[in-house]
Amino acid sequence: MTERRIIYFRYSMRKILLFALIICFFSSKSQNVDVLHYRFELQLSDKNDTIKGLATITFVRKKHDRTVELNLYAIDKKGRGMRAFPENSAHSSSSVVFSQSGDNFQLFIGSIMEDTLSISVPYVGIPADGLIISKNKYGDRTFFADNWPNRAHHWIPCVDKPDDKASFEFIVTAPSHYKVISNGIKLAEKEVGNEMKLTHWRDDSPLSTKMMVIGVAKFATKTYDDSPKDIPISAWAYPRDSAKWFYDYALTPGILKFFADYIGPFPYNKLANVQSKTAFGGMENASAIFYNEDYVTGSRTYEDVMAHEIAHQWFGDMVSEKSFAHLWLSEGFADFFESLYTEKKYGEKAAREKWIAARDEVIAFARQSNKAVVDSTEDLMSLLNANSYKKGAWVLRMLQNEVGDSVFKKIIQTYYNQYKGSNAETRDFEAVAEKVSGKELTWFFDQWLYQPGIPKLNVTWDYNREDILFSPFGFEKKYKYQLPLEILLIFKDGTTEKQLLKIEISEKAGTYVIPSKKKPSKILLDPNAKLLFEGSISQHQ
């Protein structure tokens, strides 16, 4: 069933003011606009969960189509969702046809030829998702956006796709006893009467809708004295948790400085660590990270989570994946840099333990899944798995081992600088890695990211007085791999010797000869945890 309505509007040379009735589901299959800026004016209340909004969306049409397509979740059977509504346009001289069928919402704007347009959409409703209106663990009322992966359209009209980045602002009117946090910088905070307060935040950095958030609650706040120059780092906590929260998240300046030194300058003008009702352990909203409300101990238990979310500010936020199929460019990068931070602060042994634990997770996942890391599934929540996180991080670790530390660092910096403020996919990163390293790396990216599973490598060895005979066997022959396998020879006199073998896994097994004047008492595979594989080694009987 298709619903059609006539909506009236007025427009000038570069701007349309359009009051439209929009009832739509995510998502339009063919996106024909590029959003430049969102302005969201919101009214929140303690009387009920209804929000009132006015969204002004400035965009460029990719084509001179006569339709504009947006995303906004309709009122559902439970009475939740958003309903836009027309205002009195009695003086308008032109009209637009509204049409909604299935998941598609369209506004037919007729013969207007201007490329840059603005649409204003008043709307009202109770969010079914996206903006979580509930109570925190102390029973206090809170409002927290939780948009990942494509849940923003449940409470704001938008193009809810990761590759359509735009600047934006939130102007939130809420009861005066609340504080409001959002992305970007705070432009205004003022009482507006009737015990209501208006707070205006704006972010001029282009972001995906998954990162556009507000948090509204009773907060205690602290700005850290050791914040980098011109980048205030703050903590926003429920008052009863504030002392512990302020202590735990005081680690943030040091973590931020480490990543800034390695990757490039911090990309935003502030960083807030916010106690929240996010469904995740942490949500990397640009410049306003939302952490689970229980991630506070007063003993800095969640330092690894902090490092992960702060790394996202560069990878995931400033550089985003073109589609969720390439989520590893966000989550794998964040996991890799979390481990890099661990190594810097706590040493190689602590980092190696993290890599071994991550490898175990990848092995367990590979045993029950035939999915590659680059995965175009429509079940986006299923992408929050060991492939996207741990295997993605391992790919970066192995790339670092393949090209060397200094070249790898240059690859990371070049990739970031080339794609900051925009989006990339796996082949884009591959192209940068090849250009910087001077190596052909398609084989590397294909075997680790585009084919499922991990190599299985069981090994036997023997000694014939002059050579060690090293024989891989029993591996899975369905896929081919080139593996730089490091082994450690341990001798009876306590001496050790490292060897690096280039193992090829294919249909033909080979025997590798390692010259040695002494018989080893033991051989260890991959002693420094530099290779992702499943396997074992034993002496031939």
XYZ file of N, CA and C in Angstrom, residues 60-245:
558
model
N 23.270 18.379 -0.787
C 23.487 18.525 -2.227
C 22.889 17.311 -2.916
N 22.099 17.578 -3.952
C 21.567 16.462 -4.730
C 22.668 15.878 -5.617
N 22.834 14.571 -5.571
C 23.826 13.922 -6.416
C 23.395 13.934 -7.873
N 22.098 13.897 -8.083
C 21.531 13.950 -9.425
C 20.399 14.969 -9.388
N 19.918 15.345 -10.545
C 18.765 16.233 -10.583
C 17.483 15.404 -10.576
N 17.429 14.466 -9.639
C 16.203 13.696 -9.453
C 15.115 14.608 -8.904
N 13.893 14.212 -9.110
C 12.781 14.989 -8.580
C 12.354 14.495 -7.205
N 13.163 13.643 -6.607
C 12.823 13.110 -5.290
C 13.986 13.310 -4.321
N 13.634 13.424 -3.057
C 14.595 13.471 -1.958
C 14.255 12.314 -1.030
N 15.275 11.588 -0.600
C 15.048 10.421 0.239
C 15.749 10.596 1.585
N 15.002 10.344 2.659
C 15.540 10.424 4.011
C 15.107 9.194 4.796
N 15.654 9.062 6.011
C 15.297 7.958 6.899
C 14.706 8.498 8.196
N 13.576 7.946 8.588
C 12.960 8.262 9.880
C 12.002 7.129 10.212
N 12.158 6.576 11.392
C 11.371 5.397 11.783
C 9.931 5.787 12.075
N 9.005 5.069 11.470
C 7.582 5.383 11.594
C 7.007 4.934 12.934
N 5.844 5.452 13.250
C 5.114 4.985 14.433
C 4.794 3.504 14.252
N 5.176 2.682 15.223
C 4.934 1.250 15.095
C 3.691 0.834 15.871
N 3.438 -0.450 15.933
C 2.227 -0.961 16.571
C 2.205 -0.694 18.075
N 3.366 -0.462 18.655
C 3.448 -0.156 20.082
C 3.329 1.342 20.357
N 3.122 2.115 19.291
C 2.981 3.561 19.451
C 4.302 4.288 19.573
N 5.388 3.613 19.242
C 6.700 4.244 19.304
C 7.211 4.524 17.900
N 7.931 5.611 17.780
C 8.433 6.035 16.493
C 8.205 7.525 16.326
N 8.627 8.049 15.190
C 8.542 9.476 14.940
C 7.516 9.781 13.847
N 6.752 10.854 14.063
C 5.811 11.321 13.052
C 6.094 12.794 12.778
N 6.475 13.082 11.539
C 6.649 14.471 11.141
C 5.299 15.045 10.761
N 5.182 16.363 10.789
C 3.878 16.961 10.531
C 4.046 18.279 9.800
N 3.090 18.636 8.933
C 3.168 19.896 8.192
C 2.708 21.065 9.044
N 3.293 22.217 8.788
C 2.812 23.431 9.416
C 1.963 24.216 8.409
N 1.328 25.249 8.880
C 0.470 26.059 8.026
C 1.296 26.716 6.917
N 1.022 26.375 5.677
C 1.745 26.930 4.534
C 0.770 27.568 3.555
N -0.172 28.311 4.084
C -1.251 28.857 3.262
C -0.754 29.797 2.180
N 0.430 30.383 2.396
C 0.925 31.348 1.425
C 1.872 30.724 0.398
N 2.016 29.390 0.455
C 2.922 28.749 -0.478
C 2.311 28.686 -1.866
N 3.179 28.699 -2.861
C 2.683 28.668 -4.235
C 3.104 27.425 -4.990
N 3.879 26.543 -4.338
C 4.314 25.326 -4.986
C 3.974 24.129 -4.111
N 4.087 22.936 -4.652
C 3.709 21.749 -3.897
C 4.709 20.631 -4.126
N 4.708 19.701 -3.192
C 5.558 18.529 -3.292
C 4.729 17.322 -2.892
N 4.953 16.205 -3.562
C 4.193 14.993 -3.275
C 5.008 14.085 -2.374
N 4.390 13.638 -1.309
C 5.013 12.709 -0.373
C 4.570 11.294 -0.729
N 5.511 10.361 -0.736
C 5.183 8.974 -1.038
C 6.011 8.046 -0.165
N 5.354 7.055 0.416
C 6.055 6.087 1.249
C 5.536 4.693 0.956
N 6.454 3.811 0.641
C 6.071 2.436 0.350
C 7.154 1.513 0.885
N 6.754 0.625 1.768
C 7.736 -0.277 2.360
C 8.781 0.483 3.147
N 10.058 0.283 2.784
C 11.153 0.940 3.481
C 11.540 2.267 2.864
N 10.886 2.676 1.827
C 11.290 3.867 1.095
C 10.430 5.074 1.445
N 11.095 6.190 1.648
C 10.395 7.461 1.829
C 10.899 8.432 0.776
N 9.995 9.080 0.102
C 10.391 10.008 -0.940
C 9.576 11.290 -0.859
N 10.251 12.404 -1.140
C 9.599 13.693 -1.332
C 9.834 14.109 -2.777
N 8.771 14.255 -3.524
C 8.891 14.687 -4.912
C 8.919 16.214 -4.944
N 10.062 16.769 -5.317
C 10.224 18.219 -5.241
C 10.062 18.898 -6.599
N 9.627 18.146 -7.570
C 9.259 18.753 -8.842
C 10.441 19.201 -9.676
N 10.304 20.346 -10.295
C 11.271 20.791 -11.300
C 12.332 21.741 -10.756
N 12.475 21.840 -9.433
C 13.502 22.708 -8.853
C 14.881 22.224 -9.299
N 15.717 23.130 -9.777
C 16.985 22.744 -10.371
C 18.198 23.051 -9.490
N 18.013 23.780 -8.388
C 19.139 24.115 -7.530
C 19.786 22.841 -6.965
N 21.098 22.860 -6.801
C 21.805 21.691 -6.286
C 21.809 21.637 -4.766
N 21.994 22.794 -4.109
C 22.085 22.841 -2.657
C 20.755 23.302 -2.085
N 20.168 22.459 -1.268
C 18.837 22.728 -0.730
C 18.844 22.519 0.778
N 17.851 23.101 1.466
C 17.644 22.865 2.893
C 16.208 22.471 3.121
N 16.021 21.447 3.925
C 14.685 20.963 4.265
C 14.503 21.056 5.772
N 13.392 21.604 6.219
C 13.081 21.666 7.646
C 11.932 20.715 7.937
N 12.132 19.829 8.866
C 11.166 18.780 9.171
C 10.779 18.820 10.645
N 9.607 19.353 10.991
C 9.119 19.222 12.374
C 8.652 17.780 12.599
N 8.885 17.251 13.810
C 8.464 15.876 14.076
C 8.263 15.690 15.569
N 7.576 14.623 15.922
C 7.262 14.351 17.317
C 7.073 12.853 17.492
N 7.373 12.343 18.681
C 7.132 10.932 18.944
C 7.933 10.424 20.118
N 7.735 9.147 20.410
C 8.488 8.441 21.445
C 9.489 7.535 20.752
N 10.785 7.741 20.945
C 11.768 6.928 20.225
C 11.605 5.439 20.529
N 11.578 4.641 19.459
C 11.550 3.192 19.634
C 12.949 2.670 19.934
N 13.954 3.425 19.568
C 15.354 3.037 19.759
C 16.197 4.281 19.499
N 17.514 4.129 19.544
C 18.395 5.237 19.201
C 18.604 6.222 20.330
N 17.545 6.895 20.769
C 17.616 7.740 21.957
C 16.971 6.959 23.092
N 17.800 6.531 24.029
C 17.330 5.673 25.114
C 16.906 6.547 26.292
N 15.599 6.579 26.538
C 15.040 7.348 27.657
C 14.696 6.352 28.750
N 15.406 6.418 29.863
C 15.225 5.404 30.901
C 15.714 5.953 32.229
N 16.021 5.067 33.152
C 16.590 5.442 34.434
C 17.949 4.789 34.587
N 18.863 5.511 35.211
C 20.182 4.924 35.434
C 20.148 3.990 36.644
N 21.294 3.472 37.000
C 21.337 2.450 38.045
C 20.943 2.990 39.414
N 20.873 4.322 39.545
C 20.440 4.925 40.796
C 18.989 5.390 40.753
N 18.308 5.079 39.658
C 16.899 5.432 39.539
C 16.644 6.837 39.012
N 17.693 7.532 38.579
C 17.526 8.885 38.038
C 17.229 8.815 36.543
N 16.359 9.684 36.074
C 15.956 9.720 34.673
C 17.127 10.210 33.806
N 17.304 9.568 32.642
C 18.384 9.927 31.731
C 17.917 9.821 30.279
N 18.629 10.521 29.393
C 18.403 10.459 27.944
C 19.783 10.262 27.301
N 19.994 9.137 26.638
C 21.277 8.887 26.001
C 21.080 8.348 24.590
N 21.709 9.009 23.616
C 21.694 8.481 22.254
C 22.624 7.280 22.173
N 22.206 6.287 21.413
C 22.972 5.051 21.238
C 22.723 4.585 19.802
N 23.402 5.201 18.842
C 23.006 5.111 17.435
C 23.567 3.929 16.662
N 24.658 3.347 17.134
C 25.311 2.313 16.319
C 24.404 1.096 16.154
N 24.373 0.470 14.961
C 25.059 0.886 13.735
C 24.227 1.843 12.871
N 22.901 1.627 12.846
C 22.027 2.466 12.005
C 20.723 2.762 12.738
N 20.861 3.175 14.016
C 19.689 3.403 14.858
C 19.384 4.882 15.051
N 20.155 5.759 14.412
C 19.924 7.198 14.572
C 18.567 7.611 14.031
N 18.116 6.949 12.950
C 16.857 7.349 12.315
C 15.635 7.030 13.165
N 15.855 6.385 14.306
C 14.743 6.149 15.233
C 14.372 7.421 15.988
N 15.234 8.432 15.961
C 14.901 9.652 16.725
C 15.276 10.941 16.005
N 16.041 10.859 14.909
C 16.339 12.059 14.114
C 16.182 11.740 12.628
N 15.562 12.621 11.840
C 15.528 12.429 10.384
C 16.944 12.574 9.842
N 17.367 11.645 8.988
C 18.753 11.668 8.548
C 18.961 10.702 7.392
N 20.155 10.706 6.868
C 20.616 9.640 5.980
C 21.472 8.736 6.848
N 20.926 7.613 7.260
C 21.526 6.798 8.312
C 22.486 5.762 7.726
N 23.563 6.267 7.133
C 24.575 5.423 6.513
C 25.958 5.940 6.906
N 26.922 5.043 7.102
C 28.227 5.496 7.591
C 29.008 6.340 6.597
N 28.700 6.216 5.299
C 29.503 6.935 4.312
C 28.961 8.315 3.979
N 27.849 8.722 4.586
C 27.320 10.075 4.345
C 27.612 10.929 5.573
N 28.762 11.567 5.576
C 29.201 12.354 6.726
C 28.757 13.803 6.578
N 28.475 14.424 7.713
C 28.031 15.824 7.696
C 28.401 16.485 9.021
N 28.525 17.803 9.004
C 28.612 18.562 10.243
C 27.215 18.654 10.847
N 27.111 19.069 12.122
C 25.800 19.032 12.760
C 25.815 19.838 14.047
N 24.623 20.087 14.543
C 24.470 20.772 15.835
C 23.196 20.287 16.510
N 23.236 20.267 17.830
C 22.078 19.938 18.652
C 21.750 21.144 19.530
N 20.498 21.571 19.476
C 19.994 22.618 20.357
C 18.924 21.956 21.214
N 19.269 21.664 22.454
C 18.422 20.839 23.322
C 17.817 21.697 24.420
N 16.494 21.682 24.498
C 15.778 22.325 25.599
C 15.264 21.228 26.524
N 15.715 21.264 27.770
C 15.402 20.198 28.727
C 15.229 20.808 30.111
N 14.637 20.079 31.047
C 14.503 20.589 32.412
C 15.849 21.064 32.966
N 15.818 22.121 33.737
C 17.036 22.817 34.157
C 17.963 21.988 35.034
N 17.437 20.940 35.678
C 18.301 20.169 36.576
C 19.232 19.217 35.823
N 19.095 19.144 34.497
C 19.971 18.293 33.708
C 21.144 19.073 33.119
N 22.236 18.362 32.861
C 23.308 18.866 32.015
C 23.275 18.096 30.699
N 23.673 18.752 29.629
C 23.628 18.160 28.297
C 25.038 18.082 27.730
N 25.429 16.894 27.290
C 26.716 16.693 26.623
C 26.452 16.249 25.194
N 27.317 16.658 24.288
C 27.202 16.253 22.885
C 28.577 16.345 22.245
N 28.628 16.074 20.958
C 29.863 16.216 20.196
C 30.205 17.692 20.033
N 31.460 17.972 19.712
C 31.849 19.324 19.342
C 32.038 20.254 20.519
N 31.710 21.536 20.277
C 31.893 22.553 21.308
C 30.539 23.113 21.743
N 30.487 23.554 22.978
C 29.247 24.134 23.503
C 29.217 25.617 23.167
N 28.182 26.020 22.434
C 28.043 27.411 22.019
C 27.194 28.222 22.982
N 26.260 27.554 23.664
C 25.355 28.295 24.553
C 24.778 27.367 25.605
N 24.480 27.933 26.753
C 23.748 27.256 27.820
C 23.034 28.336 28.614
N 21.702 28.333 28.570
C 20.969 29.423 29.207
C 19.583 28.968 29.643
N 19.116 29.576 30.705
C 17.751 29.350 31.173
C 16.775 30.039 30.220
N 15.665 29.367 29.934
C 14.685 29.933 29.000
C 13.297 30.048 29.633
N 13.218 29.906 30.960
C 11.946 30.032 31.659
C 11.245 28.709 31.862
N 10.284 28.717 32.769
C 9.516 27.505 33.094
C 10.420 26.359 33.527
N 11.503 26.701 34.222
C 12.463 25.719 34.726
C 13.031 24.853 33.608
N 13.239 25.487 32.462
C 13.830 24.808 31.309
C 15.131 25.511 30.911
N 16.040 24.745 30.348
C 17.350 25.261 29.954
C 17.656 24.832 28.525
N 18.225 25.755 27.762
C 18.626 25.470 26.381
C 20.144 25.308 26.335
N 20.603 24.210 25.697
C 22.027 23.958 25.522
C 22.303 23.710 24.045
N 23.304 24.392 23.525
C 23.602 24.340 22.093
C 25.019 23.811 21.890
N 25.129 22.655 21.233
C 26.420 22.068 20.875
C 26.528 22.020 19.353
N 27.732 22.225 18.830
C 27.946 22.172 17.394
C 29.279 21.483 17.103
N 29.262 20.629 16.063
C 30.491 19.977 15.614
C 30.640 20.232 14.119
N 31.688 20.931 13.743
C 31.931 21.244 12.336
C 32.727 20.151 11.623
N 33.107 19.108 12.349
C 33.774 17.973 11.713
C 32.728 17.082 11.060
N 32.963 16.622 9.857
C 31.989 15.725 9.224
C 31.999 14.355 9.891
N 30.823 13.932 10.365
C 30.698 12.649 11.054
C 29.547 11.840 10.483
N 29.633 10.532 10.657
C 28.517 9.651 10.332
C 27.439 9.798 11.394
N 26.201 9.493 11.030
C 25.097 9.608 11.991
C 25.269 8.675 13.178
N 26.018 7.595 13.018
C 26.227 6.668 14.141
C 26.943 7.346 15.305
N 27.589 8.489 15.047
C 28.356 9.188 16.075
C 27.674 10.444 16.597
N 26.524 10.824 16.065
C 25.871 12.085 16.451
C 24.995 11.831 17.681
N 25.405 12.344 18.839
C 24.746 11.941 20.074
C 24.486 13.112 21.003
N 23.572 12.871 21.915
C 23.393 13.721 23.083
C 23.306 12.824 24.311
N 23.731 13.365 25.444
C 23.534 12.725 26.733
C 22.953 13.747 27.684
N 21.826 13.414 28.298
C 21.130 14.365 29.173
C 20.862 13.658 30.494
N 21.452 14.176 31.565
C 21.321 13.529 32.868
C 21.778 14.492 33.945
N 21.662 14.067 35.182
C 22.274 14.792 36.288
C 23.735 14.372 36.348
N 24.615 15.259 35.982
C 26.036 14.954 35.891
C 26.847 15.787 36.878
N 27.900 15.175 37.408
C 29.008 15.914 37.995
C 30.119 15.899 36.962
N 30.850 16.981 36.810
C 31.862 17.065 35.756
C 33.199 17.529 36.304
N 34.256 17.129 35.596
C 35.614 17.537 35.962
C 36.432 17.658 34.686
N 37.200 18.731 34.563
C 38.153 18.903 33.470
C 39.558 18.701 34.016
N 40.364 17.882 33.343
C 41.672 17.497 33.874
C 42.732 18.562 33.588
N 43.524 18.847 34.592
C 44.545 19.900 34.480
C 45.643 19.546 33.489
N 45.873 18.239 33.275
C 46.938 17.830 32.352
C 46.414 17.585 30.942
N 45.261 18.164 30.629
C 44.744 18.080 29.259
C 45.724 18.719 28.289
N 45.816 18.191 27.057
C 46.664 18.853 26.064
C 46.183 20.279 25.795
N 47.080 21.114 25.324
C 46.736 22.500 25.035
C 45.594 22.565 24.028
N 44.572 23.331 24.357
C 43.416 23.574 23.492
C 42.532 22.348 23.279
N 42.770 21.270 24.043
C 41.905 20.084 23.961
C 41.487 19.703 25.376
N 40.473 20.345 25.930
C 40.037 19.987 27.285
C 39.518 18.554 27.349
N 40.035 17.804 28.295
C 39.580 16.439 28.530
C 38.786 16.433 29.825
N 37.582 15.915 29.761
C 36.690 15.994 30.916
C 36.059 14.643 31.222
N 35.487 14.545 32.402
C 34.738 13.364 32.822
C 33.351 13.815 33.263
N 32.336 13.059 32.819
C 30.939 13.344 33.139
C 30.380 12.106 33.822
N 29.997 12.241 35.084
C 29.613 11.077 35.872
C 28.330 11.335 36.647
N 27.634 10.251 36.974
C 26.534 10.370 37.921
C 27.134 10.864 39.242
N 26.491 11.788 39.915
C 27.088 12.380 41.121
C 27.575 11.359 42.141
N 26.844 10.246 42.331
C 27.235 9.270 43.345
C 28.481 8.478 42.943
N 28.819 8.470 41.659
C 30.002 7.757 41.182
C 31.151 8.701 40.845
N 30.983 9.982 41.073
C 31.901 10.962 40.499
C 33.341 10.789 40.973
N 33.558 10.523 42.245
C 34.935 10.425 42.750
C 35.681 9.287 42.067
N 35.055 8.129 41.991
C 35.687 6.981 41.334
C 35.844 7.222 39.837
N 34.819 7.778 39.219
C 34.857 8.020 37.774
C 35.970 9.011 37.427
